[in-house]
Coordinates of C-alpha atoms in Angstrom, one line a residue:
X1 CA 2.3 -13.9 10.3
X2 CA 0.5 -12.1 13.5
X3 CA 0.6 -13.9 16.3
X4 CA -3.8 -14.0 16.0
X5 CA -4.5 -12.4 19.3
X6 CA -8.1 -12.3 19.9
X7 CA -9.0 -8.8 19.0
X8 CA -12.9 -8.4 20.1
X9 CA -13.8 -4.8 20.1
X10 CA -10.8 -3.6 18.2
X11 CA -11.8 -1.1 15.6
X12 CA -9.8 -1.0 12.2
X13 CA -10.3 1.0 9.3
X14 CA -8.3 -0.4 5.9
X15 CA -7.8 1.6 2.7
X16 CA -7.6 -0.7 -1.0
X17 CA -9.6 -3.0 1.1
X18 CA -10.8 -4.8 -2.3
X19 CA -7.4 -6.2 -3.4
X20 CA -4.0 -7.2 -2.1
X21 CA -2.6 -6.4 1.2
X22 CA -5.7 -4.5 1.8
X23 CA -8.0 -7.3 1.3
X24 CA -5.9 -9.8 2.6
X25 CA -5.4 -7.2 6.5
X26 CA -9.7 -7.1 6.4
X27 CA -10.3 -11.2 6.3
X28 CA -7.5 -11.7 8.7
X29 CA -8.3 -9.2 11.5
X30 CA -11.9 -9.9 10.6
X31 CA -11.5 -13.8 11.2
X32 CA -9.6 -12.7 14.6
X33 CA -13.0 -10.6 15.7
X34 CA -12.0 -7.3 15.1
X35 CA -14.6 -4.5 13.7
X36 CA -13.1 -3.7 10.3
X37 CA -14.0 -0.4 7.8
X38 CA -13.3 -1.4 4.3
X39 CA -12.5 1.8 1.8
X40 CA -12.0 1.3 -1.8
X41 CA -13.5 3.0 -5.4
X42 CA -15.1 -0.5 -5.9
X43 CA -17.8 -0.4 -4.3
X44 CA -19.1 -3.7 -4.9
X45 CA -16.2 -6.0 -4.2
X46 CA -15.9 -4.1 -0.4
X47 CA -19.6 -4.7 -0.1
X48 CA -19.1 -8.5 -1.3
X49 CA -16.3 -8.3 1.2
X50 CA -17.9 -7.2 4.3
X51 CA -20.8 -9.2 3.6
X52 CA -18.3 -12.3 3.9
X53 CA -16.6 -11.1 6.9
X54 CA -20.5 -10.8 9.1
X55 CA -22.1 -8.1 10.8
X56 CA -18.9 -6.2 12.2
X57 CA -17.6 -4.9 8.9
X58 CA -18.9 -1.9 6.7
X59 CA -17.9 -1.4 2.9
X60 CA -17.4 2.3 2.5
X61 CA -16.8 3.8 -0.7
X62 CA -14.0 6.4 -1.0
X63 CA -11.3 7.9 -3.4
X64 CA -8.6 8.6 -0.8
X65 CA -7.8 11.6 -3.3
X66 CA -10.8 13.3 -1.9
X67 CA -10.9 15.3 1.7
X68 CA -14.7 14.4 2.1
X69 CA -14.5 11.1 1.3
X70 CA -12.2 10.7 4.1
X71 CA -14.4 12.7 6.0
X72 CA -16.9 10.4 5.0
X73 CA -15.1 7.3 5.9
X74 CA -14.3 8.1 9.4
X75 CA -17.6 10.0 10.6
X76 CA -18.7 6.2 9.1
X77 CA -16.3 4.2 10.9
X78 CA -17.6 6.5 14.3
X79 CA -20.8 6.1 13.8
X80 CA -20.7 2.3 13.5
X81 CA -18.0 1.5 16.2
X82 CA -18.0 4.8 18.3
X83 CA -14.0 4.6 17.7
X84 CA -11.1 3.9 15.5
X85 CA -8.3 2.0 17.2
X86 CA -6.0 1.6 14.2
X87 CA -6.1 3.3 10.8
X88 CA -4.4 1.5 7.8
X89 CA -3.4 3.9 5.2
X90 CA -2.8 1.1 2.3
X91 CA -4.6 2.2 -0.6
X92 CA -1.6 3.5 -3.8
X93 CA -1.0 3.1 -7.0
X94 CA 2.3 3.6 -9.2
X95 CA 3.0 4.7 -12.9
X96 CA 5.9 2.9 -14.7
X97 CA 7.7 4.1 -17.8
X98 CA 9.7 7.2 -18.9
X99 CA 9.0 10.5 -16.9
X100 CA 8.8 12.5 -20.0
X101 CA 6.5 10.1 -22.1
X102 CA 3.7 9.8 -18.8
X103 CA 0.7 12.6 -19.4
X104 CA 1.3 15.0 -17.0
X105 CA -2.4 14.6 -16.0
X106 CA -2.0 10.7 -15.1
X107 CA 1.5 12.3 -12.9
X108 CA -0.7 14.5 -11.4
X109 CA -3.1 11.8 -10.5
X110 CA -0.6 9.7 -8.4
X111 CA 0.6 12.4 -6.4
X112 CA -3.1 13.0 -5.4
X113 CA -3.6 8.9 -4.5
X114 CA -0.1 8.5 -2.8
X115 CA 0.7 11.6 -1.1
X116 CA -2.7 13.6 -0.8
X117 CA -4.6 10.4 0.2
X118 CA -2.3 9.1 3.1
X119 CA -2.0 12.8 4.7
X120 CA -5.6 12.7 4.3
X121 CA -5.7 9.8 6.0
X122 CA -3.3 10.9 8.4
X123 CA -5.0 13.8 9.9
X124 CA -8.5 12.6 10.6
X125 CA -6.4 9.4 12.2
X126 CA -4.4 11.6 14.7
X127 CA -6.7 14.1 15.3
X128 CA -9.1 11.3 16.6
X129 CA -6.3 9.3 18.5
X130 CA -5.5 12.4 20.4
X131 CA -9.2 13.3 21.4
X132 CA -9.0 9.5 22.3
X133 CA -5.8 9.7 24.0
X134 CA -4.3 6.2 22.0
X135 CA -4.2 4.9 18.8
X136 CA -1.8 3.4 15.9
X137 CA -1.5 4.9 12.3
X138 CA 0.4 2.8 9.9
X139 CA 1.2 4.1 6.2
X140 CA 2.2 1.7 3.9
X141 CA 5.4 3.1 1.8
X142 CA 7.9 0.7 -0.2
X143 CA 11.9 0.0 -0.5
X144 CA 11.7 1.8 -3.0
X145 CA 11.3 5.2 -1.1
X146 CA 14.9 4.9 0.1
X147 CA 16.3 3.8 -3.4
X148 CA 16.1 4.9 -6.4
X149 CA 14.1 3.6 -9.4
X150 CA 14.3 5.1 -13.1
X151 CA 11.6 4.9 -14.6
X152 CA 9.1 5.3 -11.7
X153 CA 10.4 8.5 -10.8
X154 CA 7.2 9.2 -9.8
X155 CA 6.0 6.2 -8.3
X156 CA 9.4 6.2 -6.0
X157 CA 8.8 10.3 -5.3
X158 CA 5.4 9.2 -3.9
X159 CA 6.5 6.8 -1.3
X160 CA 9.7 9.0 -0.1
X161 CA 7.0 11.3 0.9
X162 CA 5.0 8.7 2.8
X163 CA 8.5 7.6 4.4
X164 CA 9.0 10.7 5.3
X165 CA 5.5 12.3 6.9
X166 CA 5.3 9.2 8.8
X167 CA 8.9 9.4 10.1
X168 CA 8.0 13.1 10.9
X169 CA 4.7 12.6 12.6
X170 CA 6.5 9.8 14.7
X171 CA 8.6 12.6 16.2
X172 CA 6.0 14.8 16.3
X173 CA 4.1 12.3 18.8
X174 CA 6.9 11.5 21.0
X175 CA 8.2 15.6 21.3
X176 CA 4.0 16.0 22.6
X177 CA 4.6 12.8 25.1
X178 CA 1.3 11.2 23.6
X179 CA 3.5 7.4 23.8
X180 CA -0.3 5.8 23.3
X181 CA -0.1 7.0 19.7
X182 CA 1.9 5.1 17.2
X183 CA 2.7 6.2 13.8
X184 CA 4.3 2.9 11.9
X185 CA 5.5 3.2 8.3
X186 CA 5.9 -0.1 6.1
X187 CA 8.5 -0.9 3.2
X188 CA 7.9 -4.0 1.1
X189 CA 9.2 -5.6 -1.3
X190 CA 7.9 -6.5 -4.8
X191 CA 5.1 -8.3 -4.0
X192 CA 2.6 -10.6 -5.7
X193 CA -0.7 -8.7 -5.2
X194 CA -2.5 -7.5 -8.4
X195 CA -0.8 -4.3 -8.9
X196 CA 0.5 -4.8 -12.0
X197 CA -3.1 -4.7 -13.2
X198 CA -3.9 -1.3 -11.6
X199 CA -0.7 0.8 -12.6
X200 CA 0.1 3.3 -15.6
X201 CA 2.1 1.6 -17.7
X202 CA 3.9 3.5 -20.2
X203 CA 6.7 1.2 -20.6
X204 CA 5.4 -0.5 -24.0
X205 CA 6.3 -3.8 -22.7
X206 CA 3.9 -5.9 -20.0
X207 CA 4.5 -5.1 -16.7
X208 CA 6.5 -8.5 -14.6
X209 CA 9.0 -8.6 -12.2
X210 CA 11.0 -10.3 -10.1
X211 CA 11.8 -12.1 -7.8
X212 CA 8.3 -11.6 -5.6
X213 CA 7.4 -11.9 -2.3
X214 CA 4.2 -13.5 -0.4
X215 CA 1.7 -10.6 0.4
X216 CA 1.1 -13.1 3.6
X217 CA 4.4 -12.4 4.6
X218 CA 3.2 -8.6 4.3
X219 CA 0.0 -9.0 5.3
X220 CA 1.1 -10.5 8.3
X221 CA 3.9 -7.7 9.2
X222 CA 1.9 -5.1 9.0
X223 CA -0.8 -6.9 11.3
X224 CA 2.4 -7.1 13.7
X225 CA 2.4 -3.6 14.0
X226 CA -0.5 -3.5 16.2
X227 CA 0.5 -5.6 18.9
X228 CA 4.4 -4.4 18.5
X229 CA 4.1 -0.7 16.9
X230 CA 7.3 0.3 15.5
X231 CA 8.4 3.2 13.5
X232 CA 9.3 1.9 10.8
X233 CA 10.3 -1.7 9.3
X234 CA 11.9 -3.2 6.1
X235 CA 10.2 -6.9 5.3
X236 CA 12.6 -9.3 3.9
X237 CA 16.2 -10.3 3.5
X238 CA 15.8 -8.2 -0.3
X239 CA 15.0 -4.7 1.5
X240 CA 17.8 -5.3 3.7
X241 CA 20.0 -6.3 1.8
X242 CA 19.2 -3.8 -1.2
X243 CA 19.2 -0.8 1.5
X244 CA 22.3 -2.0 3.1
X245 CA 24.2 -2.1 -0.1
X246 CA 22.3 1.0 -1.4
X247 CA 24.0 3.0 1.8
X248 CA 27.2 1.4 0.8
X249 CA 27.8 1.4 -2.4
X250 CA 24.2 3.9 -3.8
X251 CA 25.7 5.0 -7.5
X252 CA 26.5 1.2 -8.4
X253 CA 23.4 -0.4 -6.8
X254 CA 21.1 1.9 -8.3
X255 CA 22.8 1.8 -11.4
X256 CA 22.3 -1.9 -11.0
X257 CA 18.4 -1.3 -10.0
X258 CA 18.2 0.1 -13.3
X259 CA 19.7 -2.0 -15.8
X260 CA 17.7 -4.8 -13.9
X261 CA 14.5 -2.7 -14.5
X262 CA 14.7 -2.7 -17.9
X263 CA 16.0 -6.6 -18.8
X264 CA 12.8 -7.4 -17.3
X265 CA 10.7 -4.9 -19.1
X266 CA 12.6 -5.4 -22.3
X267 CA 12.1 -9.3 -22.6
X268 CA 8.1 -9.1 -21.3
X269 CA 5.6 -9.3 -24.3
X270 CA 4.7 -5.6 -26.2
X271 CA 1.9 -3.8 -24.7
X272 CA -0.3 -0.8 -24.8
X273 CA 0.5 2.3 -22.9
X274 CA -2.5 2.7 -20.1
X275 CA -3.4 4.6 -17.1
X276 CA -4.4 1.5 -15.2
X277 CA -6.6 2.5 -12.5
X278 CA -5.6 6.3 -11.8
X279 CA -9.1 7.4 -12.7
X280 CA -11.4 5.2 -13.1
X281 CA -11.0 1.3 -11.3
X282 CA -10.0 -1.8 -13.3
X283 CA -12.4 -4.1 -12.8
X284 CA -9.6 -6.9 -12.8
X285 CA -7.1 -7.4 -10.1
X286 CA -9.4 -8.2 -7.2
X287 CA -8.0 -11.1 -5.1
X288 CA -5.3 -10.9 -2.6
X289 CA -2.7 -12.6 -4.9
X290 CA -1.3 -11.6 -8.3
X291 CA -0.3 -13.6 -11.3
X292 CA 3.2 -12.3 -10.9
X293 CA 5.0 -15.6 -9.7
X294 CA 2.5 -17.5 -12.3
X295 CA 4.3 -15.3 -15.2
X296 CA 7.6 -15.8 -14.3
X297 CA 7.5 -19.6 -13.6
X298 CA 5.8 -19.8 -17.7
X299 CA 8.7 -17.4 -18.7
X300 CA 11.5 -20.2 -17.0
X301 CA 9.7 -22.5 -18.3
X302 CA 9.9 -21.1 -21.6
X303 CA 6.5 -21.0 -22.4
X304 CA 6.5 -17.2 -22.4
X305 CA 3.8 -15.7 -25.2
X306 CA 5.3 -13.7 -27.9

């Protein structure tokens, strides 16, 4: 976890503030004293939110997918707080299931969340840090950017691209000496936040994996990042360990990442295929946590549904 400086004054804006890490960065750094923006499609769970968190947080609604909702999101953060001293670009969404068998319209879809929506993010971020002269982006990416993952071929294309803008636009601050500007990008592990009940799934079996991590552990990382910016960090012993033997041995461990895949998709329950919440928001999934570790202790319990 952060170390809970006092952060009075501090200015944060947080994409997918009204679920996982995203909800779970905007009670923390609230509960510290910071000023935080809260973006998300679901308008009223950020509103619920920043009514919780008191007079120095403002719900904004936004589709990261959208230039002028961005637009919208930091003219509202400036107009509120004068300034934005860290931007969190959290907000994605992933698609599992065979390449061939996902509409092209729903592939389409996540490329617009993941890729269009943190370079969005991105640009109104730096472009205000350098008027500013300071200021720390971080871009939330996955492990899985660096290995590969059949069937989310898409999912995994996605957050290699956020892996490597951020990685890029790291260089590109320190080659323009602007050392107050941070660019920090984040790789997690599988996590139990409620994304399961937000991605396509066109696996035909219910979506649970394992083992998980704590989004606190998370959470708590990528609040790190503003005291300690770094360019980039792996959380966990599993990232590690995976990227490590990945480097080392990448045709067997991916191989391995496969056939691991789809044991655990193969013995979940059936289940319809769905876009989850590429176009329009589920209205489920909205607390920090997920109900993946309370599936897999029924499943070793045997109490598994059919």
């Amino acid at each position: 976890m952060s170390n809970k400086m006092p952060r009075s004054g501090l200015t944060v804006v947080v994409t997918g503030a009204s679920s996982g890490f995203g909800k779970g960065i905007v009670k923390q750094l609230s509960a510290e004293g910071a000023n935080v923006v809260l973006a998300a499609r679901r308008t009223g769970l950020i509103e619920e939110l920043a009514r919780e968190c008191g007079p120095n947080a403002v719900a904004v609604t936004t589709d990261i997918s959208k230039e002028e909702d961005i637009a919208n999101l930091y003219e509202t953060a400036i107009s509120h707080f004068g300034k934005i001293d860290v931007w969190i670009n959290n907000a994605a969404l992933g698609i599992i299931g065979s390449f061939t068998k996902v509409p092209l319209e729903d592939l389409v879809r996540l490329v617009e969340i993941n890729i269009l929506g943190t370079m969005y993010g991105s640009h109104y971020a730096l472009n205000h840090f350098k008027e500013q002269g300071r200021g720390t982006l971080i871009n939330m990416s996955s492990f899985v950017s660096k290995v590969p993952l059949p069937y989310g071929a898409i999912y995994t294309g996605t957050k290699a691209a956020i892996t490597s803008l951020s990685e890029g636009l790291y260089q590109e601050m320190k080659l323009e000496g602007r050392d107050n500007i941070h660019v920090c990008v984040v790789h997690p592990w599988v996590t139990d936040t409620p994304w399961t009940e937000h991605t396509g799934n066109y696996s035909g079996h219910d979506l649970r994996f394992g083992p998980v991590d704590n989004p606190e552990t998370v959470i708590g990382a990528v609040i790190g990042l503003i005291d300690k910016p770094q360019e980039s960090i792996d959380i966990g012993f599993k990232v590690k360990g995976t990227l490590a033997s990945y480097k080392l041995m990448p045709g067997l461990v991916g191989k391995l990442n496969g056939a691991s895949l789809m044991a655990m998709l193969q013995s979940a329950p059936a289940a319809d295929a769905t876009s989850g919440s590429l176009h329009i928001p589920q209205p489920g999934g909205t607390e920090v946590s997920g109900d993946l570790r309370e599936k897999l202790k029924r499943k070793l319990k045997g109490q598994e549904e059919a």
